[in-house]
C-alpha positions as semicolon CSV with decimal commas, in nm:
position;residue;x (nm);y (nm);z (nm)
1;P;10,835;4,346;4,403
2;R;10,677;4,482;4,026
3;A;10,827;4,222;3,802
4;V;10,681;3,927;4,022
5;A;10,339;4,135;4,015
6;I;10,337;4,216;3,698
7;K;10,464;3,841;3,631
8;I;10,134;3,643;3,857
9;A;9,988;3,935;3,646
10;R;10,007;3,764;3,297
11;M;9,904;3,431;3,486
12;F;9,634;3,546;3,603
13;K;9,494;3,677;3,271
14;R;9,632;3,376;3,075
15;D;9,458;3,189;3,313
16;E;9,786;2,955;3,349
17;K;9,859;2,710;3,676
18;G;10,100;2,736;3,946
19;I;9,989;3,072;4,060
20;D;9,955;2,988;4,385
21;K;10,298;2,766;4,396
22;F;10,473;3,116;4,204
23;F;10,309;3,302;4,524
24;A;10,422;3,099;4,816
25;R;10,802;3,103;4,642
26;K;10,892;3,447;4,572
27;V;10,671;3,682;4,821
28;K;10,888;3,495;5,119
29;K;11,162;3,749;4,925
30;F;11,007;4,051;5,042
31;K;10,907;4,211;5,370
32;G;10,731;4,528;5,460
33;D;10,620;4,757;5,147
34;N;10,800;4,553;4,889
35;A;10,536;4,257;5,004
36;T;10,197;4,489;4,949
37;I;10,160;4,484;4,630
38;I;10,218;4,121;4,563
39;Y;9,976;3,991;4,897
40;A;9,720;4,284;4,752
41;L;9,718;4,144;4,374
42;Y;9,725;3,738;4,501
43;S;9,459;3,848;4,743
44;W;9,272;3,979;4,426
45;I;9,246;3,729;4,245
46;L;9,099;3,484;4,510
47;V;8,846;3,687;4,590
48;K;8,816;3,719;4,210
49;R;8,824;3,325;4,173
50;E;8,562;3,343;4,489
51;K;8,789;3,204;4,697
52;Y;8,740;3,378;5,002
53;D;8,854;3,212;5,292
54;D;9,177;3,135;5,099
55;A;9,256;3,523;5,128
56;I;9,129;3,587;5,418
57;K;9,388;3,401;5,509
58;V;9,679;3,556;5,276
59;L;9,530;3,886;5,393
60;V;9,648;3,757;5,778
61;E;9,970;3,699;5,627
62;A;10,003;4,000;5,483
63;K;9,840;4,244;5,779
64;A;10,136;4,023;5,966
65;R;10,429;4,107;5,723
66;T;10,351;4,475;5,582
67;G;10,127;4,680;5,811
68;N;9,932;4,811;5,487
69;Q;9,666;4,977;5,590
70;V;9,489;4,904;5,250
71;I;9,520;4,527;5,346
72;A;9,344;4,596;5,671
73;A;9,061;4,772;5,496
74;N;9,040;4,411;5,271
75;W;9,075;4,152;5,545
76;E;8,811;4,413;5,713
77;A;8,594;4,382;5,442
78;I;8,576;4,024;5,348
79;A;8,586;3,914;5,674
80;N;8,246;4,062;5,742
81;G;8,131;3,917;5,453
82;N;8,183;4,275;5,184
83;H;8,297;4,139;4,906
84;K;8,230;4,437;4,725
85;Q;8,466;4,673;4,952
86;F;8,739;4,480;4,893
87;S;8,941;4,741;4,649
88;N;9,362;4,812;4,633
89;A;9,275;5,140;4,455
90;N;9,463;5,321;4,735
91;L;9,752;5,160;4,633
92;G;9,709;5,392;4,319
93;D;9,954;5,352;3,993
94;E;10,150;5,115;4,121
95;W;9,829;4,853;4,126
96;Y;9,684;5,052;3,807
97;S;10,017;5,003;3,618
98;L;9,969;4,598;3,612
99;Y;9,616;4,652;3,396
100;L;9,389;4,506;3,535
101;E;9,137;4,740;3,643
102;E;9,032;5,058;3,507
103;P;9,103;5,333;3,721
104;R;8,797;5,502;3,855
105;I;8,792;5,876;3,739
106;K;8,541;6,119;3,868
107;T;8,382;6,361;3,703
108;Q;8,306;6,658;3,883
109;K;8,067;6,949;3,695
110;Q;8,143;7,232;3,597
111;R;7,997;7,554;3,705
112;R;7,947;7,859;3,428
113;A;8,043;8,166;3,579
114;F;7,812;8,432;3,440
């Protein structure tokens, strides 16, 4: 699933055509947790392209096939019109290794001991 996700990410970055067909053909091979990253990536691409209805359809299918909490949270956010709350950050390194987004690092203020 990781190789398929990398291929889809590269196709997106290069603005190549055929991502939809490639996704549909390759996602059939994976079930459960293996399919999570592929569904998350493709739905993220659809949200970036502002194809929210298509993203909802993909996420409904993903919820049925994977049962992942990140997928369910993203479906709920888009279904309620909260497109800004869509995030695959909870997938962790698996998501950030695609280099589509930078990890958000929270900085903490250090306390000084006197």
